[in-house]
Coordinates of C-alpha atoms in Angstrom, one line a residue:
L1 CA -45.1 -55.2 -47.4
F2 CA -42.7 -54.0 -44.8
F3 CA -45.6 -52.9 -42.6
A4 CA -47.6 -55.9 -43.3
F5 CA -44.9 -58.3 -42.1
L6 CA -43.6 -56.2 -39.2
K7 CA -45.3 -57.8 -36.2
P8 CA -43.6 -56.7 -33.0
R9 CA -44.1 -58.7 -29.8
P10 CA -46.7 -57.1 -27.5
I11 CA -45.4 -55.9 -24.1
H12 CA -47.6 -56.1 -21.0
H13 CA -46.5 -52.8 -19.5
A14 CA -48.3 -53.3 -16.1
A15 CA -46.8 -56.8 -15.7
A16 CA -43.3 -55.7 -16.7
A17 CA -43.4 -52.8 -14.2
T18 CA -44.8 -54.6 -11.1
G19 CA -43.9 -58.2 -11.8
P20 CA -46.4 -61.2 -11.8
D21 CA -49.7 -60.7 -10.1
P22 CA -49.4 -62.5 -6.7
A23 CA -53.1 -63.6 -7.0
G24 CA -52.2 -65.5 -10.1
S25 CA -54.5 -63.5 -12.4
D26 CA -53.7 -63.0 -16.0
P27 CA -52.0 -59.7 -17.0
P28 CA -54.1 -57.2 -18.8
R29 CA -54.6 -58.0 -22.5
A30 CA -52.3 -56.0 -24.9
S31 CA -53.9 -53.7 -27.3
P32 CA -54.3 -55.1 -30.9
R33 CA -51.0 -55.0 -32.7
S34 CA -52.5 -54.7 -36.2
A35 CA -53.8 -51.8 -38.1
V36 CA -57.2 -52.4 -36.5
G37 CA -55.8 -51.1 -33.1
A38 CA -54.5 -47.9 -34.7
T39 CA -57.8 -47.4 -36.6
R40 CA -59.7 -47.7 -33.4
F41 CA -57.5 -45.1 -31.7
L42 CA -57.6 -42.7 -34.6
R43 CA -61.4 -43.0 -34.7
D44 CA -61.4 -41.4 -31.2
H45 CA -58.7 -38.9 -32.0
L46 CA -59.8 -37.1 -35.2
G47 CA -57.2 -34.4 -34.8
L48 CA -54.5 -37.0 -35.6
V49 CA -56.6 -38.0 -38.7
F50 CA -56.6 -34.4 -39.8
L51 CA -52.8 -34.1 -39.5
I52 CA -52.2 -37.5 -41.3
G53 CA -54.6 -36.3 -44.1
I54 CA -52.6 -33.0 -44.4
H55 CA -49.3 -35.0 -44.5
A56 CA -50.5 -37.4 -47.1
G57 CA -52.2 -34.6 -49.1
V58 CA -49.0 -32.6 -49.4
W59 CA -47.1 -35.7 -50.6
G60 CA -49.9 -36.2 -53.2
V61 CA -49.6 -32.6 -54.4
A62 CA -45.8 -33.0 -54.6
A63 CA -46.4 -36.1 -56.8
A64 CA -48.7 -34.2 -59.1
V65 CA -46.4 -31.2 -59.4
Y66 CA -43.4 -33.4 -60.1
S67 CA -45.4 -35.3 -62.7
G68 CA -46.5 -32.0 -64.2
V69 CA -43.0 -30.5 -64.7
L70 CA -42.8 -31.9 -68.3
A71 CA -46.3 -30.6 -69.0
V72 CA -45.5 -27.1 -67.9
A73 CA -42.2 -27.1 -69.8
K74 CA -44.0 -28.1 -73.0
R75 CA -47.0 -25.8 -72.7
N76 CA -45.4 -22.7 -71.0
Y77 CA -41.8 -22.9 -72.1
G78 CA -42.3 -24.4 -75.6
L79 CA -39.5 -27.0 -75.1
A80 CA -39.1 -30.5 -76.5
D81 CA -36.7 -33.4 -76.6
N82 CA -33.3 -32.9 -74.8
E83 CA -34.1 -29.3 -73.7
L84 CA -37.3 -30.7 -72.1
F85 CA -35.5 -33.3 -70.0
S86 CA -32.7 -30.8 -69.1
V87 CA -35.3 -28.4 -67.7
F88 CA -37.0 -31.3 -65.9
S89 CA -33.6 -32.0 -64.2
V90 CA -33.1 -28.4 -63.2
I91 CA -36.6 -28.0 -61.7
G92 CA -36.3 -31.4 -59.9
A93 CA -33.1 -30.2 -58.4
G94 CA -34.6 -27.0 -57.3
L95 CA -37.4 -28.9 -55.6
G96 CA -35.0 -31.2 -53.9
F97 CA -32.7 -28.4 -52.6
G98 CA -35.8 -26.6 -51.4
M99 CA -36.9 -29.6 -49.3
L100 CA -33.4 -29.8 -47.8
T101 CA -33.7 -26.1 -47.0
G102 CA -37.1 -26.7 -45.5
A103 CA -35.7 -29.3 -43.2
V104 CA -33.0 -26.7 -42.0
V105 CA -35.8 -24.1 -41.5
V106 CA -37.7 -26.5 -39.2
G107 CA -34.5 -27.2 -37.2
V108 CA -33.7 -23.5 -36.8
V109 CA -37.3 -22.6 -35.8
K110 CA -37.1 -25.3 -33.1
T111 CA -40.5 -24.8 -31.5
M112 CA -43.6 -27.0 -31.0
R113 CA -45.7 -24.4 -29.3
E114 CA -46.7 -22.5 -32.4
S115 CA -46.5 -25.4 -34.9
T116 CA -50.0 -24.6 -36.1
I117 CA -48.8 -21.2 -37.5
L118 CA -45.9 -22.9 -39.3
L119 CA -48.1 -25.6 -40.6
S120 CA -51.1 -23.5 -41.9
G121 CA -49.0 -20.6 -43.1
S122 CA -46.6 -22.9 -45.0
L123 CA -49.6 -24.7 -46.5
A124 CA -51.0 -21.5 -47.8
V125 CA -47.7 -20.5 -49.3
A126 CA -47.3 -23.9 -50.8
G127 CA -50.7 -23.4 -52.6
L128 CA -49.4 -20.1 -53.9
C129 CA -46.2 -21.8 -55.2
V130 CA -48.2 -24.4 -57.0
L131 CA -50.3 -21.8 -58.7
L132 CA -47.3 -19.8 -59.6
F133 CA -45.5 -22.9 -61.0
A134 CA -48.4 -23.7 -63.3
W135 CA -48.3 -20.1 -64.6
S136 CA -44.4 -19.8 -64.7
P137 CA -43.3 -18.2 -68.0
N138 CA -39.8 -19.7 -68.3
A139 CA -37.6 -22.4 -66.8
W140 CA -35.7 -20.1 -64.3
V141 CA -38.9 -18.8 -62.8
G142 CA -40.2 -22.4 -62.6
A143 CA -37.0 -23.6 -60.9
A144 CA -37.2 -20.7 -58.4
V145 CA -40.8 -21.4 -57.6
A146 CA -40.0 -25.1 -57.3
F147 CA -37.3 -24.3 -54.7
G148 CA -39.9 -22.2 -52.7
L149 CA -42.4 -25.1 -53.0
G150 CA -39.8 -27.5 -51.7
V151 CA -39.1 -25.3 -48.7
V152 CA -42.6 -24.7 -47.5
G153 CA -43.7 -28.1 -48.6
N154 CA -41.2 -29.9 -46.5
V155 CA -42.0 -27.6 -43.5
V156 CA -45.6 -28.9 -43.8
I157 CA -44.5 -32.5 -44.1
I158 CA -42.1 -32.4 -41.2
T159 CA -44.2 -30.3 -38.9
S160 CA -47.5 -32.4 -39.5
L161 CA -45.6 -35.7 -39.0
T162 CA -43.8 -34.4 -35.8
M163 CA -47.2 -33.3 -34.4
V164 CA -48.6 -36.8 -35.2
Q165 CA -45.7 -38.4 -33.4
A166 CA -45.8 -36.0 -30.4
L167 CA -49.5 -36.3 -29.9
S168 CA -49.6 -40.2 -30.1
P169 CA -49.0 -42.0 -26.8
S170 CA -46.2 -44.5 -26.8
F171 CA -48.3 -47.7 -26.7
V172 CA -49.8 -46.9 -30.1
R173 CA -47.4 -44.5 -31.7
G174 CA -45.7 -47.1 -33.9
R175 CA -49.1 -48.2 -35.4
V176 CA -50.2 -44.6 -35.9
M177 CA -47.0 -43.8 -37.7
G178 CA -47.5 -46.9 -39.8
V179 CA -51.0 -45.8 -40.8
A180 CA -49.5 -42.4 -41.8
A181 CA -46.8 -44.1 -43.9
V182 CA -49.4 -46.3 -45.7
A183 CA -51.6 -43.2 -46.3
D184 CA -48.7 -41.4 -47.9
N185 CA -47.8 -44.2 -50.2
L186 CA -51.4 -44.9 -51.2
T187 CA -51.9 -41.2 -52.0
I188 CA -48.8 -41.1 -54.2
I189 CA -49.7 -44.4 -55.9
F190 CA -53.2 -43.0 -56.6
V191 CA -51.8 -39.8 -58.1
H192 CA -49.5 -41.7 -60.4
L193 CA -52.3 -44.1 -61.5
A194 CA -54.4 -41.1 -62.3
V195 CA -51.7 -39.5 -64.4
W196 CA -51.2 -42.8 -66.2
Q197 CA -54.9 -43.0 -66.9
M198 CA -54.9 -39.4 -68.3
G199 CA -52.8 -40.7 -71.3
E200 CA -52.2 -38.1 -74.0
R201 CA -54.4 -35.6 -72.2
S202 CA -52.0 -35.5 -69.2
D203 CA -50.1 -32.4 -70.4
R204 CA -53.3 -30.3 -70.4
L205 CA -55.0 -31.9 -67.5
L206 CA -52.0 -31.7 -65.1
V207 CA -51.7 -27.9 -65.6
I208 CA -55.4 -27.6 -64.9
V209 CA -55.1 -29.7 -61.8
M210 CA -52.3 -27.5 -60.5
Q211 CA -54.3 -24.4 -61.3
L212 CA -57.1 -25.8 -59.1
M213 CA -55.0 -27.3 -56.3
G214 CA -53.0 -24.1 -55.8
P215 CA -55.9 -21.8 -54.9
A216 CA -57.6 -24.6 -52.8
M217 CA -54.4 -25.0 -50.7
L218 CA -53.9 -21.2 -50.4
A219 CA -57.6 -20.7 -49.3
F220 CA -57.5 -23.7 -46.9
G221 CA -54.2 -22.7 -45.3
G222 CA -55.1 -19.0 -45.1
V223 CA -58.5 -19.6 -43.4
W224 CA -57.0 -22.1 -41.0
L225 CA -54.2 -19.6 -40.1
L226 CA -56.6 -16.7 -39.6
R227 CA -59.0 -18.8 -37.4
Y228 CA -56.1 -20.0 -35.3
M229 CA -54.5 -16.6 -34.9
C230 CA -57.8 -15.0 -33.8
R231 CA -58.4 -17.6 -31.1
G232 CA -56.6 -17.9 -27.7
P233 CA -56.7 -16.8 -24.1
M234 CA -57.0 -13.1 -24.8
P235 CA -60.4 -11.3 -24.7
T236 CA -60.5 -10.1 -28.3
A237 CA -59.5 -11.4 -31.8
G238 CA -57.0 -8.6 -32.2
A239 CA -55.4 -9.3 -28.9
N240 CA -55.1 -13.1 -29.8
F241 CA -53.6 -12.3 -33.1
F242 CA -51.0 -10.1 -31.5
W243 CA -50.4 -12.6 -28.8
H244 CA -49.6 -15.4 -31.3
L245 CA -47.3 -13.1 -33.3
C246 CA -45.4 -12.3 -30.1
R247 CA -45.1 -15.9 -29.1
L248 CA -43.7 -16.8 -32.5
F249 CA -41.2 -13.9 -32.2
C250 CA -40.1 -14.7 -28.7
L251 CA -40.0 -18.5 -29.1
V252 CA -38.1 -18.5 -32.4
Y253 CA -35.9 -15.4 -32.3
H254 CA -35.3 -15.1 -28.6
R255 CA -35.4 -18.9 -27.8
L256 CA -37.8 -18.2 -24.9
E257 CA -38.2 -20.8 -22.3
W258 CA -40.4 -20.7 -19.3
S259 CA -41.4 -22.8 -16.2
G260 CA -43.9 -22.5 -13.4
R261 CA -46.7 -21.0 -15.5
H262 CA -49.1 -23.3 -13.9
H263 CA -48.8 -21.2 -10.7
L264 CA -50.9 -18.5 -12.4
P265 CA -54.4 -18.5 -11.0
Q266 CA -57.0 -19.0 -13.8
A267 CA -59.3 -16.3 -12.5
G268 CA -59.4 -13.6 -9.9
P269 CA -57.2 -10.7 -9.0
V270 CA -53.5 -11.3 -9.5
V271 CA -50.4 -9.1 -9.5
V272 CA -47.5 -10.5 -11.5
A273 CA -44.4 -8.9 -10.1
A274 CA -41.0 -9.3 -11.9
N275 CA -37.5 -7.9 -12.1
H276 CA -37.3 -5.3 -14.9
T277 CA -34.3 -6.1 -17.2
T278 CA -35.3 -4.7 -20.6
A279 CA -38.3 -3.2 -22.4
L280 CA -38.8 -6.8 -23.8
D281 CA -39.8 -8.1 -20.4
P282 CA -43.6 -7.5 -20.6
F283 CA -43.7 -9.4 -24.0
L284 CA -41.8 -12.4 -22.6
M285 CA -44.0 -12.7 -19.6
Q286 CA -47.3 -12.2 -21.6
V287 CA -46.5 -14.9 -24.2
A288 CA -45.7 -17.3 -21.4
L289 CA -49.0 -16.8 -19.6
P290 CA -52.4 -18.1 -20.8
R291 CA -54.2 -15.0 -19.5
Q292 CA -54.1 -11.4 -20.4
V293 CA -51.8 -9.3 -18.3
R294 CA -52.6 -5.6 -18.1
W295 CA -49.5 -3.6 -17.6
L296 CA -49.2 -0.3 -15.6
M297 CA -47.9 2.4 -17.9
L298 CA -47.3 6.1 -17.5
T299 CA -49.5 8.3 -19.7
S300 CA -46.4 10.1 -20.9
Y301 CA -45.6 7.0 -23.0
R302 CA -49.1 6.8 -24.6
F303 CA -48.0 7.8 -28.1
K304 CA -51.1 8.7 -30.2
S305 CA -49.5 7.3 -33.3
I306 CA -49.8 3.7 -32.0
E307 CA -53.2 4.2 -30.3
F308 CA -54.4 1.0 -32.1
F309 CA -51.7 -0.9 -30.2
W310 CA -52.8 0.4 -26.8
R311 CA -56.4 -0.8 -27.6
I312 CA -55.1 -4.2 -28.3
I313 CA -53.0 -4.8 -25.2
N314 CA -55.3 -2.6 -23.0
P315 CA -52.8 -1.3 -20.4
V316 CA -53.7 0.6 -17.2
F317 CA -52.5 4.1 -17.7
I318 CA -51.6 6.1 -14.6
D319 CA -49.9 9.3 -13.6
N320 CA -52.1 11.8 -15.5
D321 CA -55.9 12.1 -15.6
P322 CA -57.0 11.2 -19.2
V323 CA -59.7 14.0 -19.0
T324 CA -58.1 16.9 -17.3
G325 CA -54.5 16.0 -18.0
E326 CA -53.5 16.8 -14.5
R327 CA -51.2 14.6 -12.4
K328 CA -52.9 12.1 -10.2
S329 CA -52.1 11.9 -6.5
A330 CA -50.6 8.7 -5.2
T331 CA -53.8 7.9 -3.4
T332 CA -55.8 8.3 -6.6
Q333 CA -53.4 6.0 -8.5
V334 CA -53.6 3.3 -5.8
R335 CA -57.4 3.6 -5.8
Q336 CA -57.4 3.1 -9.6
I337 CA -55.2 0.1 -9.5
V338 CA -57.1 -1.5 -6.6
G339 CA -60.3 -0.9 -8.6
H340 CA -59.0 -3.0 -11.5
L341 CA -57.9 -5.7 -9.3
K342 CA -61.2 -5.9 -7.5
D343 CA -62.7 -6.4 -11.0
G344 CA -60.7 -9.6 -11.3
D345 CA -57.9 -8.3 -13.6
C346 CA -54.4 -9.6 -13.8
L347 CA -52.0 -6.7 -13.6
G348 CA -48.3 -6.7 -14.3
I349 CA -46.1 -4.5 -12.1
F350 CA -42.3 -4.1 -11.8
P351 CA -41.6 -3.4 -8.2
E352 CA -38.3 -1.8 -9.0
G353 CA -40.1 1.0 -10.8
H354 CA -37.5 1.3 -13.6
L355 CA -35.1 -0.7 -15.7
Q356 CA -32.0 -2.3 -14.0
G357 CA -29.5 -1.2 -16.6
A358 CA -26.3 -2.9 -17.5
D359 CA -25.4 -4.1 -14.0
R360 CA -28.4 -6.3 -13.6
V361 CA -28.6 -5.9 -9.9
L362 CA -32.0 -6.1 -8.3
K363 CA -32.8 -2.5 -7.2
P364 CA -34.8 -1.6 -4.1
F365 CA -38.5 -2.2 -4.3
E366 CA -41.3 0.2 -4.1
D367 CA -44.3 -0.6 -1.9
G368 CA -46.9 -0.3 -4.7
V369 CA -47.3 -4.0 -5.2
A370 CA -47.7 -4.6 -1.5
V371 CA -50.2 -1.9 -0.9
T372 CA -52.5 -2.6 -3.9
A373 CA -52.4 -6.4 -3.3
R374 CA -53.3 -6.0 0.4
L375 CA -56.2 -3.6 -0.3
S376 CA -57.7 -5.7 -3.1
K377 CA -57.0 -9.1 -1.6
A378 CA -55.1 -10.1 -4.8
Q379 CA -52.6 -12.8 -5.0
I380 CA -49.0 -11.9 -5.9
L381 CA -47.2 -14.1 -8.5
P382 CA -43.4 -13.6 -8.3
C383 CA -41.5 -13.9 -11.5
W384 CA -37.8 -13.9 -12.5
I385 CA -36.4 -13.0 -15.9
E386 CA -33.0 -14.1 -17.1
G387 CA -30.9 -13.9 -20.3
T388 CA -32.1 -10.6 -21.8
A389 CA -29.7 -8.5 -23.9
V390 CA -27.5 -6.1 -22.0
T391 CA -27.6 -2.9 -24.1
G392 CA -28.3 0.7 -23.6
S393 CA -30.7 1.0 -26.6
M394 CA -34.3 0.0 -26.0
L395 CA -34.7 -0.9 -29.7
K396 CA -31.7 -3.2 -29.7
Q397 CA -33.2 -5.0 -26.7
F398 CA -35.9 -6.3 -29.0
F399 CA -33.6 -7.4 -31.9
V400 CA -30.6 -8.9 -30.2
P401 CA -31.1 -12.7 -30.4
G402 CA -30.4 -14.9 -27.4
H403 CA -31.8 -17.4 -24.9
R404 CA -34.4 -15.8 -22.6
R405 CA -35.8 -17.5 -19.5
V406 CA -38.9 -16.7 -17.4
V407 CA -39.6 -18.5 -14.1
F408 CA -42.8 -18.1 -12.2
G409 CA -43.0 -18.9 -8.5
E410 CA -45.9 -19.9 -6.3
P411 CA -48.3 -17.1 -5.6
F412 CA -49.1 -15.9 -2.1
T413 CA -51.8 -13.7 -0.7
P414 CA -50.9 -11.0 1.8
A415 CA -52.9 -10.8 5.0
R416 CA -54.8 -7.6 5.7
G417 CA -52.7 -7.0 8.8
D418 CA -49.3 -7.3 7.1
S419 CA -47.3 -4.2 6.7
P420 CA -46.3 -3.0 3.2
E421 CA -42.7 -3.4 4.2
A422 CA -43.2 -7.0 5.3
I423 CA -45.0 -7.9 2.1
T424 CA -42.4 -6.2 -0.1
A425 CA -39.6 -8.1 1.8
E426 CA -41.4 -11.4 1.3
L427 CA -41.8 -10.7 -2.4
R428 CA -38.1 -9.8 -2.8
R429 CA -37.1 -13.0 -0.9
R430 CA -39.2 -15.2 -3.2
M431 CA -37.9 -13.5 -6.4
L432 CA -34.3 -13.9 -5.2
A433 CA -35.1 -17.6 -4.4
L434 CA -36.3 -18.1 -8.0
A435 CA -33.1 -16.5 -9.3
S436 CA -31.0 -18.8 -7.1
A437 CA -32.9 -21.9 -8.1
H438 CA -32.5 -21.0 -11.8
A439 CA -28.7 -20.5 -11.3
R440 CA -28.4 -23.9 -9.6
E441 CA -30.4 -25.5 -12.5
Q442 CA -28.2 -23.9 -15.0
A443 CA -25.0 -25.0 -13.2
L444 CA -26.3 -28.7 -13.1
A445 CA -27.1 -28.5 -16.8
A446 CA -23.8 -27.1 -17.9
P447 CA -20.8 -29.2 -19.0
P448 CA -18.4 -30.1 -16.1
A449 CA -15.7 -27.5 -17.1
E450 CA -18.3 -24.7 -17.4
A451 CA -20.0 -25.8 -14.2
A452 CA -16.8 -25.8 -12.3
S453 CA -16.0 -22.2 -13.4
T454 CA -19.5 -21.2 -12.5

């Protein structure tokens, strides 16, 4: 009834922004304010329909599970009378606290860029919890499973509804959210009506329904997750799977933010050059870029125990010949790198040649970037990395949480007549300019007292 009687006044956005049309023509007609307008919009945006269906479906499953608590307590736990309602209260509390915890989890994760992983993975785990709840042998196991179901179920509910809200333009967002709310309520009403119609058979049928819904949700969420993880900008399914895992790790654990990624050319030879702060740098840069970056690595770091990993990220190994094992000359190494660039690859190079260490001072640059870019006619994309952990242990650099920032500048193409020294100096100037711009941005975003001290 609330949505039926809520009729907001339509706003003519164009007229409000520019004033009356001097020619005296009528302002453009507002889009329909009823559910018809939202239905027309959703008809052309089936992705939103899919998300609304997921959201409503999870609420329907929650209603079925909550209605089936008494059935499970009777059939699995052998309870009756006051004990039955006591267990119902305990399991209901576990489900409720789980939903509160799920809301906290979504707030802590704080990312929209990999919401599909959270949504599909949580949906699969929710299906497993429904199945385990139908098979739970005692009340404590049932309460624990109900808590887990509340956690992942609310992750699905919040994530799907947030995606619907974020993907709906402002002029129709209210109506789309209204359709989503109506769909939720209709689904819950349908479930309760179905339980009511079951009558005395509800105890047996509700357990069977949960035993069917659980595997269905598990299979649907699992297949959706796997398909998503194997797709992306990387050339192979394994590389895309690893890329998504790295994105989730860097976005959630390291609070990674980036800007300027649109400067990366979509095709052609590119050298991505950045300051080298920690061993985490290549991962931060790769997850921020929608294109595979092949990193230069010394063959001395090619550990055979993780050969599968090298096949996934496909680095360019230099220093030793893979056949003879002899050290390559500088000319041979440059020829090898130039060959990859002429094939259209995107290579990642740290012009400092080694890690900065604890002082975080930009070290002198080597001329490798300049020489290879000039010979291959590749573009150079400057990059600046901030906020990584200052620690002497390479392992700790991966697991010390914090807020990381990667900034990409505009690419430039060295002229064939430019000297390596001039190209290197220009690259250094651009990278320091990125660092200065980032420092100014941070100072403007800081509170007054902190900005003054900065």
